mmCIF file of C-alpha atoms in Angstrom:
data_model
loop_
_atom_site.group_PDB
_atom_site.id
_atom_site.type_symbol
_atom_site.label_atom_id
_atom_site.label_comp_id
_atom_site.label_asym_id
_atom_site.label_seq_id
_atom_site.Cartn_x
_atom_site.Cartn_y
_atom_site.Cartn_z
ATOM 1 C CA MET A 132 -124.479 170.256 6.546
ATOM 2 C CA ASN A 133 -122.096 167.301 6.719
ATOM 3 C CA THR A 134 -122.584 164.261 8.918
ATOM 4 C CA PRO A 135 -120.990 164.951 12.299
ATOM 5 C CA GLN A 136 -117.840 162.874 12.511
ATOM 6 C CA PHE A 137 -114.888 163.307 14.795
ATOM 7 C CA ASN A 138 -111.636 163.436 12.843
ATOM 8 C CA SER A 139 -108.452 162.821 14.790
ATOM 9 C CA ILE A 140 -106.229 163.948 11.905
ATOM 10 C CA ILE A 141 -107.891 167.366 11.841
ATOM 11 C CA HIS A 142 -108.395 167.712 15.590
ATOM 12 C CA ALA A 143 -104.691 168.169 16.458
ATOM 13 C CA PRO A 144 -104.392 171.896 17.426
ATOM 14 C CA ASN A 145 -102.061 172.982 14.613
ATOM 15 C CA ARG A 146 -103.879 171.003 11.937
ATOM 16 C CA LEU A 147 -107.227 172.264 13.201
ATOM 17 C CA GLN A 148 -105.900 175.806 12.829
ATOM 18 C CA ILE A 149 -104.545 175.077 9.333
ATOM 19 C CA CYS A 150 -107.922 173.707 8.217
ATOM 20 C CA SER A 151 -109.899 176.546 9.768
ATOM 21 C CA LEU A 152 -107.589 179.127 8.181
ATOM 22 C CA LEU A 153 -108.031 177.472 4.779
ATOM 23 C CA ALA A 154 -111.766 176.747 5.065
ATOM 24 C CA PRO A 155 -113.122 180.202 4.133
ATOM 25 C CA LEU A 156 -110.494 180.680 1.398
ATOM 26 C CA GLU A 157 -109.776 179.479 -2.095
ATOM 27 C CA ASP A 158 -106.102 179.201 -1.177
ATOM 28 C CA ALA A 159 -103.505 180.773 1.113
ATOM 29 C CA GLU A 160 -99.755 181.242 0.985
ATOM 30 C CA PHE A 161 -97.574 178.892 3.034
ATOM 31 C CA GLN A 162 -95.832 181.872 4.706
ATOM 32 C CA LEU A 163 -99.090 183.338 5.925
ATOM 33 C CA ILE A 164 -100.238 180.054 7.479
ATOM 34 C CA ARG A 165 -96.818 179.647 9.118
ATOM 35 C CA ASP A 166 -96.993 183.170 10.581
ATOM 36 C CA GLN A 167 -100.542 182.684 11.805
ATOM 37 C CA LEU A 168 -99.582 179.460 13.543
ATOM 38 C CA GLY A 169 -96.309 180.867 14.837
ATOM 39 C CA VAL A 170 -94.368 177.730 13.899
ATOM 40 C CA SER A 171 -91.269 177.018 11.825
ATOM 41 C CA ASP A 172 -91.314 175.989 8.160
ATOM 42 C CA SER A 173 -90.419 172.409 9.051
ATOM 43 C CA VAL A 174 -93.157 172.063 11.663
ATOM 44 C CA LEU A 175 -95.745 173.409 9.246
ATOM 45 C CA SER A 176 -94.442 171.147 6.459
ATOM 46 C CA LYS A 177 -94.839 168.147 8.750
ATOM 47 C CA HIS A 178 -98.476 168.966 9.458
ATOM 48 C CA ILE A 179 -99.176 169.756 5.805
ATOM 49 C CA LYS A 180 -97.670 166.406 4.854
ATOM 50 C CA GLN A 181 -100.056 164.608 7.208
ATOM 51 C CA LEU A 182 -103.029 166.515 5.791
ATOM 52 C CA GLU A 183 -101.799 165.840 2.253
ATOM 53 C CA ASP A 184 -101.435 162.123 2.965
ATOM 54 C CA ALA A 185 -105.046 162.080 4.135
ATOM 55 C CA GLY A 186 -106.025 163.854 0.919
ATOM 56 C CA TYR A 187 -107.304 166.935 2.783
ATOM 57 C CA VAL A 188 -104.819 169.578 1.597
ATOM 58 C CA MET A 189 -102.973 170.169 -1.652
ATOM 59 C CA GLN A 190 -100.055 172.429 -2.571
ATOM 60 C CA ARG A 191 -99.618 174.565 -5.636
ATOM 61 C CA LYS A 192 -96.294 176.204 -6.483
ATOM 62 C CA GLU A 193 -96.060 179.471 -8.397
ATOM 63 C CA LYS A 194 -93.084 181.594 -9.423
ATOM 64 C CA VAL A 195 -93.673 185.332 -8.998
ATOM 65 C CA ASN A 196 -90.831 187.762 -9.821
ATOM 66 C CA GLY A 197 -88.313 184.914 -9.581
ATOM 67 C CA ARG A 198 -89.537 183.968 -6.116
ATOM 68 C CA GLN A 199 -91.228 180.658 -5.470
ATOM 69 C CA ARG A 200 -94.552 180.937 -3.678
ATOM 70 C CA THR A 201 -96.347 177.914 -2.264
ATOM 71 C CA TRP A 202 -100.103 178.023 -2.019
ATOM 72 C CA LEU A 203 -102.163 175.660 0.081
ATOM 73 C CA TYR A 204 -105.784 174.760 -0.333
ATOM 74 C CA LEU A 205 -108.369 172.401 1.076
ATOM 75 C CA THR A 206 -109.537 169.648 -1.238
ATOM 76 C CA LYS A 207 -113.208 168.753 -1.494
ATOM 77 C CA ILE A 208 -112.599 165.724 0.735
ATOM 78 C CA GLY A 209 -110.732 167.952 3.204
ATOM 79 C CA ARG A 210 -113.532 170.508 3.225
ATOM 80 C CA ASN A 211 -116.126 167.797 3.881
ATOM 81 C CA ALA A 212 -114.011 166.216 6.625
ATOM 82 C CA PHE A 213 -113.497 169.625 8.261
ATOM 83 C CA GLU A 214 -117.203 170.473 8.086
ATOM 84 C CA GLY A 215 -118.039 167.045 9.541
ATOM 85 C CA HIS A 216 -115.545 167.582 12.357
ATOM 86 C CA VAL A 217 -116.967 171.021 13.169
ATOM 87 C CA ALA A 218 -120.480 169.549 13.142
ATOM 88 C CA GLU A 219 -119.351 166.878 15.602
ATOM 89 C CA LEU A 220 -117.766 169.483 17.911
ATOM 90 C CA MET A 221 -121.019 171.442 17.825
ATOM 91 C CA ARG A 222 -122.992 168.290 18.575
ATOM 92 C CA ILE A 223 -120.807 167.587 21.623
ATOM 93 C CA VAL A 224 -121.255 171.144 22.907
ATOM 94 C CA GLU A 225 -125.026 171.089 22.309
ATOM 95 C CA ALA A 226 -125.394 167.676 23.942
ATOM 96 C CA SER A 227 -123.751 169.006 27.085
ATOM 97 C CA VAL A 228 -126.172 171.949 27.248
ATOM 98 C CA PHE A 229 -129.328 169.791 27.240
ATOM 99 C CA MET B 246 -107.385 156.986 11.578
ATOM 100 C CA ASN B 247 -110.137 159.508 10.978
ATOM 101 C CA ASP B 248 -112.792 156.911 11.722
ATOM 102 C CA LYS B 249 -111.385 156.211 15.155
ATOM 103 C CA LYS B 250 -113.878 157.325 17.757
ATOM 104 C CA THR B 251 -112.186 159.690 20.146
ATOM 105 C CA GLU B 252 -113.835 160.913 23.279
ATOM 106 C CA ILE B 253 -113.528 164.589 23.992
ATOM 107 C CA ASN B 254 -115.527 166.542 26.505
ATOM 108 C CA SER B 255 -117.692 169.590 25.804
ATOM 109 C CA LYS B 256 -115.097 171.952 27.289
ATOM 110 C CA GLU B 257 -112.459 170.738 24.846
ATOM 111 C CA ALA B 258 -114.972 170.915 21.973
ATOM 112 C CA ASN B 259 -115.831 174.487 22.948
ATOM 113 C CA ILE B 260 -112.151 175.498 22.991
ATOM 114 C CA ALA B 261 -111.689 173.913 19.549
ATOM 115 C CA LEU B 262 -114.745 175.744 18.162
ATOM 116 C CA GLU B 263 -113.445 179.050 19.554
ATOM 117 C CA SER B 264 -110.078 178.437 17.906
ATOM 118 C CA ILE B 265 -111.836 177.650 14.598
ATOM 119 C CA ARG B 266 -113.876 180.888 14.784
ATOM 120 C CA ARG B 267 -110.753 182.957 15.497
ATOM 121 C CA SER B 268 -108.859 181.403 12.576
ATOM 122 C CA GLU B 269 -111.744 181.751 10.128
ATOM 123 C CA LYS B 270 -112.211 185.382 11.146
ATOM 124 C CA SER B 271 -108.510 186.039 10.666
ATOM 125 C CA SER B 272 -108.593 184.400 7.206
ATOM 126 C CA LEU B 273 -111.579 186.448 6.114
ATOM 127 C CA GLN B 274 -109.877 189.645 7.325
ATOM 128 C CA GLN B 275 -106.806 188.747 5.278
ATOM 129 C CA SER B 276 -108.925 188.228 2.161
ATOM 130 C CA MET B 277 -110.695 191.596 2.450
ATOM 131 C CA PRO B 278 -110.099 193.475 -0.817
ATOM 132 C CA PRO B 279 -108.005 196.614 -0.110
ATOM 133 C CA SER B 280 -109.818 199.945 -0.295
ATOM 134 C CA TRP B 281 -107.206 201.371 -2.708
ATOM 135 C CA LEU B 282 -108.189 198.725 -5.249
ATOM 136 C CA GLY B 283 -111.808 199.929 -5.360
ATOM 137 C CA ILE B 284 -110.657 203.537 -5.717
ATOM 138 C CA ALA B 285 -108.147 202.655 -8.471
ATOM 139 C CA ILE B 286 -110.616 200.542 -10.479
ATOM 140 C CA SER B 287 -113.375 203.167 -10.238
ATOM 141 C CA ILE B 288 -110.988 205.905 -11.431
ATOM 142 C CA ILE B 289 -109.780 203.731 -14.334
ATOM 143 C CA VAL B 290 -113.364 202.930 -15.394
ATOM 144 C CA GLY B 291 -114.247 206.634 -15.135
ATOM 145 C CA VAL B 292 -111.247 207.578 -17.290
ATOM 146 C CA LEU B 293 -112.197 204.932 -19.876
ATOM 147 C CA VAL B 294 -115.802 206.215 -20.057
ATOM 148 C CA PHE B 295 -114.500 209.794 -20.419
ATOM 149 C CA LEU B 296 -111.998 208.906 -23.180
ATOM 150 C CA ILE B 297 -114.603 206.991 -25.218
ATOM 151 C CA ALA B 298 -117.306 209.631 -24.730
ATOM 152 C CA ALA B 299 -114.849 212.429 -25.550
ATOM 153 C CA GLY B 300 -113.629 210.534 -28.634
ATOM 154 C CA LEU B 301 -109.982 210.631 -27.516
ATOM 155 C CA ARG B 302 -109.073 207.390 -29.283
ATOM 156 C CA ASP B 303 -105.298 207.865 -28.968
ATOM 157 C CA TYR B 304 -105.547 207.417 -25.199
ATOM 158 C CA TYR B 305 -107.900 204.420 -24.974
ATOM 159 C CA PHE B 306 -104.941 202.114 -24.357
ATOM 160 C CA LEU B 307 -103.993 203.837 -21.072
ATOM 161 C CA PRO B 308 -106.889 202.585 -18.878
ATOM 162 C CA ILE B 309 -106.988 199.289 -20.802
ATOM 163 C CA ILE B 310 -103.350 198.665 -19.851
ATOM 164 C CA ALA B 311 -103.690 200.106 -16.329
ATOM 165 C CA LEU B 312 -106.546 197.810 -15.295
ATOM 166 C CA PRO B 313 -104.741 194.438 -15.617
ATOM 167 C CA ILE B 314 -101.570 195.957 -14.112
ATOM 168 C CA ILE B 315 -103.512 197.095 -11.022
ATOM 169 C CA ILE B 316 -105.210 193.693 -10.696
ATOM 170 C CA ALA B 317 -101.878 191.854 -11.109
ATOM 171 C CA MET B 318 -100.261 194.142 -8.492
ATOM 172 C CA GLN B 319 -103.029 193.435 -6.037
ATOM 173 C CA ARG B 320 -102.827 189.681 -6.667
ATOM 174 C CA SER B 321 -99.084 189.597 -6.088
ATOM 175 C CA LYS B 322 -99.497 191.469 -2.786
ATOM 176 C CA MET B 323 -102.278 189.298 -1.431
ATOM 177 C CA LYS B 324 -101.282 186.187 0.462
ATOM 178 C CA VAL B 325 -104.729 184.660 0.300
ATOM 179 C CA SER B 326 -107.506 184.454 -2.234
ATOM 180 C CA ALA B 327 -111.086 184.558 -1.128
ATOM 181 C CA ARG B 328 -113.495 181.807 -2.110
ATOM 182 C CA VAL B 329 -115.480 182.902 -5.115
ATOM 183 C CA PRO B 330 -119.118 181.916 -4.750
ATOM 184 C CA THR B 331 -120.449 179.935 -7.684
ATOM 185 C CA THR B 332 -121.924 182.251 -10.281
ATOM 186 C CA ASN B 333 -125.593 182.735 -9.606
ATOM 187 C CA LYS B 334 -128.403 184.408 -11.546
ATOM 188 C CA LYS B 335 -128.203 187.553 -9.402
ATOM 189 C CA THR B 336 -124.492 188.096 -10.185
ATOM 190 C CA VAL B 337 -125.043 187.608 -13.934
ATOM 191 C CA ILE B 338 -127.975 190.077 -13.934
ATOM 192 C CA ALA B 339 -125.897 192.628 -11.946
ATOM 193 C CA LEU B 340 -122.982 192.267 -14.386
ATOM 194 C CA ILE B 341 -125.204 192.682 -17.449
ATOM 195 C CA GLY B 342 -126.878 195.674 -15.741
ATOM 196 C CA LEU B 343 -123.487 197.279 -15.076
ATOM 197 C CA ILE B 344 -122.365 196.823 -18.697
ATOM 198 C CA VAL B 345 -125.662 198.317 -19.940
ATOM 199 C CA ILE B 346 -125.271 201.319 -17.594
ATOM 200 C CA MET B 347 -121.669 201.920 -18.721
ATOM 201 C CA ILE B 348 -122.629 201.724 -22.417
ATOM 202 C CA GLY B 349 -125.566 204.039 -21.685
ATOM 203 C CA LEU B 350 -123.255 206.542 -19.985
ATOM 204 C CA ILE B 351 -120.835 206.448 -22.932
ATOM 205 C CA PHE B 352 -123.662 207.126 -25.414
ATOM 206 C CA ALA B 353 -125.069 209.846 -23.149
ATOM 207 C CA GLY B 354 -121.613 211.450 -23.036
ATOM 208 C CA ILE B 355 -121.210 211.259 -26.828
ATOM 209 C CA TYR B 356 -124.709 212.722 -27.323
ATOM 210 C CA ALA B 357 -124.077 215.568 -24.844
ATOM 211 C CA ARG B 358 -120.738 216.377 -26.526
ATOM 212 C CA SER B 359 -122.323 216.502 -29.993
ATOM 213 C CA LEU B 360 -125.235 218.569 -28.666
ATOM 214 C CA TYR B 361 -123.320 221.201 -26.683
ATOM 215 C CA GLY B 362 -119.859 220.858 -28.199
ATOM 216 C CA THR B 363 -118.195 220.880 -24.777
ATOM 217 C CA MET B 364 -116.558 218.224 -22.586
ATOM 218 C CA THR B 365 -119.056 218.758 -19.754
ATOM 219 C CA GLY B 366 -121.171 215.745 -20.840
ATOM 220 C CA PRO B 367 -118.305 213.225 -21.029
ATOM 221 C CA ILE B 368 -116.879 214.519 -17.728
ATOM 222 C CA THR B 369 -120.265 214.210 -15.992
ATOM 223 C CA CYS B 370 -120.796 210.681 -17.374
ATOM 224 C CA SER B 371 -117.306 209.606 -16.327
ATOM 225 C CA LEU B 372 -117.928 210.941 -12.807
ATOM 226 C CA ILE B 373 -121.187 208.982 -12.629
ATOM 227 C CA ALA B 374 -119.382 205.828 -13.846
ATOM 228 C CA THR B 375 -116.619 206.365 -11.254
ATOM 229 C CA LEU B 376 -119.164 206.789 -8.455
ATOM 230 C CA ILE B 377 -121.138 203.689 -9.501
ATOM 231 C CA VAL B 378 -118.029 201.484 -9.531
ATOM 232 C CA TYR B 379 -116.779 203.005 -6.264
ATOM 233 C CA TRP B 380 -120.178 202.385 -4.640
ATOM 234 C CA MET B 381 -119.999 198.765 -5.840
ATOM 235 C CA SER B 382 -116.542 198.326 -4.320
ATOM 236 C CA ILE B 383 -117.778 199.767 -1.009
ATOM 237 C CA SER B 384 -120.757 197.380 -1.092
ATOM 238 C CA GLU B 385 -118.399 194.470 -1.745
ATOM 239 C CA ARG B 386 -116.255 195.471 1.257
ATOM 240 C CA ASN B 387 -119.356 195.833 3.434
ATOM 241 C CA GLU B 388 -120.564 192.373 2.371
ATOM 242 C CA HIS B 389 -117.164 190.969 3.246
ATOM 243 C CA GLN B 390 -117.227 192.717 6.634
ATOM 244 C CA LYS B 391 -120.696 191.273 7.297
ATOM 245 C CA LYS B 392 -119.323 187.820 6.530
ATOM 246 C CA ILE B 393 -116.496 188.416 9.049
ATOM 247 C CA ASP B 394 -118.969 189.555 11.723
ATOM 248 C CA GLN B 395 -121.142 186.526 11.079
ATOM 249 C CA VAL B 396 -118.482 183.906 11.724
ATOM 250 C CA ILE B 397 -120.782 182.091 14.138
ATOM 251 C CA ARG B 398 -121.520 178.459 13.546
#
């Protein structure tokens, strides 16, 4: 379990969804994340850029049948930051119960 | 930026945790291996066991070619790839066990064919091999489903 730490980069609703979609996976296609979030390519790119700048997400491009596919995945730092953020959210919820 | 202490209340934290659970569940559902893949792989393995046990060497290439094609097809269709757990002792033992069983079935098929001179032995062994692989694919899907149901932090 990671140290609970609130992360304002991850906490933004769309970025939180991106991280939680990627967390249980090795990688996921850009299109799928976009459809799950219900946002445009440019909006998703903007959020991915912010996560990339923080070193949390990386992109991998692959050409399949002449079509370019972009895959996204959480880096080790990103995974730790996400786990820490989730731990902090859980701590806040638990603290309010007791 | 990430070190900045931000105050959020428990209600907001709860909403965020709910959103995380929903997204993780959705991701795991997307990464569920399709049932057709298990059926296809078990049939291909069964055919391979039958061909070897029956001594039909001219046709060995068919399942050997079909297997990577099926896997490549599945990979190109999937939009996500599930996290592969680091190889543990249990997985290695299961894999070795499976290989031993398959080799055993092939030899049993060859022995039955030489003993009775019919294809009943190879067919029976290939059916057993098919069922074993199919059962494994069902178990894998069930494990995955369990993981989806357990998305509770």
